[in-house]
Amino acid sequence: PILLDHHKKNIRKETCNALFKFIDGSLERIGCIMFTDTTMEKVIHLLNSDHYWLVRMECLKIVWKMIETGHRYLIMSLVDRGSIEAICSVVVCSDEDMTMMALNALES
């Protein structure tokens, strides 16, 4: 989680990409990130407020992968942590793929 706070955008982006690859849709791995420390709070914070869109895109991919599981408790936990507001913050971006991913996440 410390790397998510790094001042270099590429380190934050690559850390989020590594987390995305790590979870791989596995509920056990998602649980490691979701419930063991503040990692998901930081991911959602970056999704909501990072100045670099590539970092936000990687964060959105993590949240989307978790939503895709369809696991009700997991989705409710994401909602409780502020993921809806964070997802809405990227809907207005100029990247069409990112906007579509955000809209699909909200729909789910």
mmCIF file of C-alpha atoms in Angstrom:
data_model
loop_
_atom_site.group_PDB
_atom_site.id
_atom_site.type_symbol
_atom_site.label_atom_id
_atom_site.label_comp_id
_atom_site.label_asym_id
_atom_site.label_seq_id
_atom_site.Cartn_x
_atom_site.Cartn_y
_atom_site.Cartn_z
ATOM 1 C CA PRO A 1 0.000 0.000 0.000
ATOM 2 C CA ILE A 2 2.900 2.419 0.531
ATOM 3 C CA LEU A 3 3.602 2.479 -3.212
ATOM 4 C CA LEU A 4 0.059 3.732 -3.831
ATOM 5 C CA ASP A 5 1.132 6.960 -2.089
ATOM 6 C CA HIS A 6 4.350 7.339 -4.095
ATOM 7 C CA HIS A 7 4.998 10.763 -5.633
ATOM 8 C CA LYS A 8 5.823 9.271 -9.057
ATOM 9 C CA LYS A 9 2.736 8.587 -11.159
ATOM 10 C CA ASN A 10 4.278 5.603 -12.962
ATOM 11 C CA ILE A 11 4.941 3.812 -9.667
ATOM 12 C CA ARG A 12 1.333 4.373 -8.571
ATOM 13 C CA LYS A 13 0.093 3.176 -11.989
ATOM 14 C CA GLU A 14 2.269 0.056 -12.018
ATOM 15 C CA THR A 15 1.341 -0.753 -8.414
ATOM 16 C CA CYS A 16 -2.339 -0.635 -9.353
ATOM 17 C CA ASN A 17 -1.648 -2.747 -12.429
ATOM 18 C CA ALA A 18 0.114 -5.341 -10.261
ATOM 19 C CA LEU A 19 -2.866 -5.401 -7.870
ATOM 20 C CA PHE A 20 -5.226 -5.864 -10.827
ATOM 21 C CA LYS A 21 -3.194 -8.814 -12.089
ATOM 22 C CA PHE A 22 -2.914 -10.260 -8.577
ATOM 23 C CA ILE A 23 -6.648 -10.413 -7.884
ATOM 24 C CA ASP A 24 -7.406 -12.243 -11.152
ATOM 25 C CA GLY A 25 -11.087 -12.575 -10.213
ATOM 26 C CA SER A 26 -10.260 -14.863 -7.281
ATOM 27 C CA LEU A 27 -12.419 -14.155 -4.227
ATOM 28 C CA GLU A 28 -9.605 -15.302 -1.953
ATOM 29 C CA ARG A 29 -7.141 -12.866 -3.513
ATOM 30 C CA ILE A 30 -9.709 -10.084 -3.615
ATOM 31 C CA GLY A 31 -10.303 -10.668 0.095
ATOM 32 C CA CYS A 32 -6.575 -10.241 0.744
ATOM 33 C CA ILE A 33 -6.724 -6.758 -0.729
ATOM 34 C CA MET A 34 -10.202 -5.808 0.404
ATOM 35 C CA PHE A 35 -10.188 -6.761 4.052
ATOM 36 C CA THR A 36 -6.613 -6.917 5.365
ATOM 37 C CA ASP A 37 -5.442 -3.302 5.332
ATOM 38 C CA THR A 38 -6.184 0.063 3.781
ATOM 39 C CA THR A 39 -5.285 -0.909 0.213
ATOM 40 C CA MET A 40 -8.803 -0.605 -1.217
ATOM 41 C CA GLU A 41 -9.403 2.702 0.531
ATOM 42 C CA LYS A 42 -6.270 4.011 -1.175
ATOM 43 C CA VAL A 43 -7.287 2.559 -4.551
ATOM 44 C CA ILE A 44 -10.719 4.187 -4.293
ATOM 45 C CA HIS A 45 -9.137 7.462 -3.178
ATOM 46 C CA LEU A 46 -6.813 7.414 -6.225
ATOM 47 C CA LEU A 47 -9.731 6.559 -8.494
ATOM 48 C CA ASN A 48 -11.564 9.579 -7.146
ATOM 49 C CA SER A 49 -8.780 12.122 -7.058
ATOM 50 C CA ASP A 50 -5.461 11.240 -8.716
ATOM 51 C CA HIS A 51 -4.374 13.909 -11.196
ATOM 52 C CA TYR A 52 -3.155 11.363 -13.737
ATOM 53 C CA TRP A 53 -5.821 9.572 -15.770
ATOM 54 C CA LEU A 54 -3.687 6.466 -16.333
ATOM 55 C CA VAL A 55 -3.504 5.894 -12.578
ATOM 56 C CA ARG A 56 -7.267 6.365 -12.329
ATOM 57 C CA MET A 57 -7.797 3.896 -15.190
ATOM 58 C CA GLU A 58 -5.796 1.219 -13.363
ATOM 59 C CA CYS A 59 -7.802 1.863 -10.186
ATOM 60 C CA LEU A 60 -11.044 1.595 -12.137
ATOM 61 C CA LYS A 61 -9.918 -1.763 -13.547
ATOM 62 C CA ILE A 62 -9.401 -3.077 -10.005
ATOM 63 C CA VAL A 63 -12.833 -1.930 -8.835
ATOM 64 C CA TRP A 64 -14.477 -3.232 -12.024
ATOM 65 C CA LYS A 65 -12.833 -6.661 -11.612
ATOM 66 C CA MET A 66 -14.229 -6.867 -8.082
ATOM 67 C CA ILE A 67 -17.704 -5.821 -9.210
ATOM 68 C CA GLU A 68 -17.582 -8.414 -12.000
ATOM 69 C CA THR A 69 -17.466 -11.192 -9.406
ATOM 70 C CA GLY A 70 -21.109 -10.429 -8.619
ATOM 71 C CA HIS A 71 -20.442 -11.239 -4.965
ATOM 72 C CA ARG A 72 -23.042 -9.212 -3.047
ATOM 73 C CA TYR A 73 -21.005 -8.717 0.155
ATOM 74 C CA LEU A 74 -17.990 -7.563 -1.837
ATOM 75 C CA ILE A 75 -20.039 -5.098 -3.874
ATOM 76 C CA MET A 76 -21.695 -3.704 -0.737
ATOM 77 C CA SER A 77 -18.275 -3.284 0.834
ATOM 78 C CA LEU A 78 -17.092 -1.344 -2.222
ATOM 79 C CA VAL A 79 -20.179 0.871 -2.027
ATOM 80 C CA ASP A 80 -19.587 1.485 1.686
ATOM 81 C CA ARG A 81 -16.025 2.582 0.908
ATOM 82 C CA GLY A 82 -17.158 5.250 -1.562
ATOM 83 C CA SER A 83 -16.644 3.479 -4.857
ATOM 84 C CA ILE A 84 -19.806 4.855 -6.496
ATOM 85 C CA GLU A 85 -18.677 8.458 -6.044
ATOM 86 C CA ALA A 86 -15.201 7.510 -7.269
ATOM 87 C CA ILE A 87 -16.567 5.755 -10.360
ATOM 88 C CA CYS A 88 -18.808 8.747 -11.122
ATOM 89 C CA SER A 89 -15.748 11.005 -10.978
ATOM 90 C CA VAL A 90 -14.288 9.316 -14.063
ATOM 91 C CA VAL A 91 -17.465 9.219 -16.162
ATOM 92 C CA VAL A 92 -16.697 12.721 -17.412
ATOM 93 C CA CYS A 93 -13.229 11.877 -18.718
ATOM 94 C CA SER A 94 -12.440 12.193 -22.407
ATOM 95 C CA ASP A 95 -11.234 8.586 -22.729
ATOM 96 C CA GLU A 96 -14.075 6.599 -24.277
ATOM 97 C CA ASP A 97 -12.902 3.225 -22.909
ATOM 98 C CA MET A 98 -12.621 4.579 -19.393
ATOM 99 C CA THR A 99 -16.056 6.184 -19.582
ATOM 100 C CA MET A 100 -17.618 2.934 -20.824
ATOM 101 C CA MET A 101 -15.910 0.909 -18.092
ATOM 102 C CA ALA A 102 -17.189 3.351 -15.472
ATOM 103 C CA LEU A 103 -20.729 3.226 -16.841
ATOM 104 C CA ASN A 104 -20.652 -0.581 -16.929
ATOM 105 C CA ALA A 105 -19.403 -0.673 -13.354
ATOM 106 C CA LEU A 106 -22.238 1.599 -12.256
ATOM 107 C CA GLU A 107 -24.757 -0.524 -14.124
ATOM 108 C CA SER A 108 -23.581 -3.656 -12.345
#
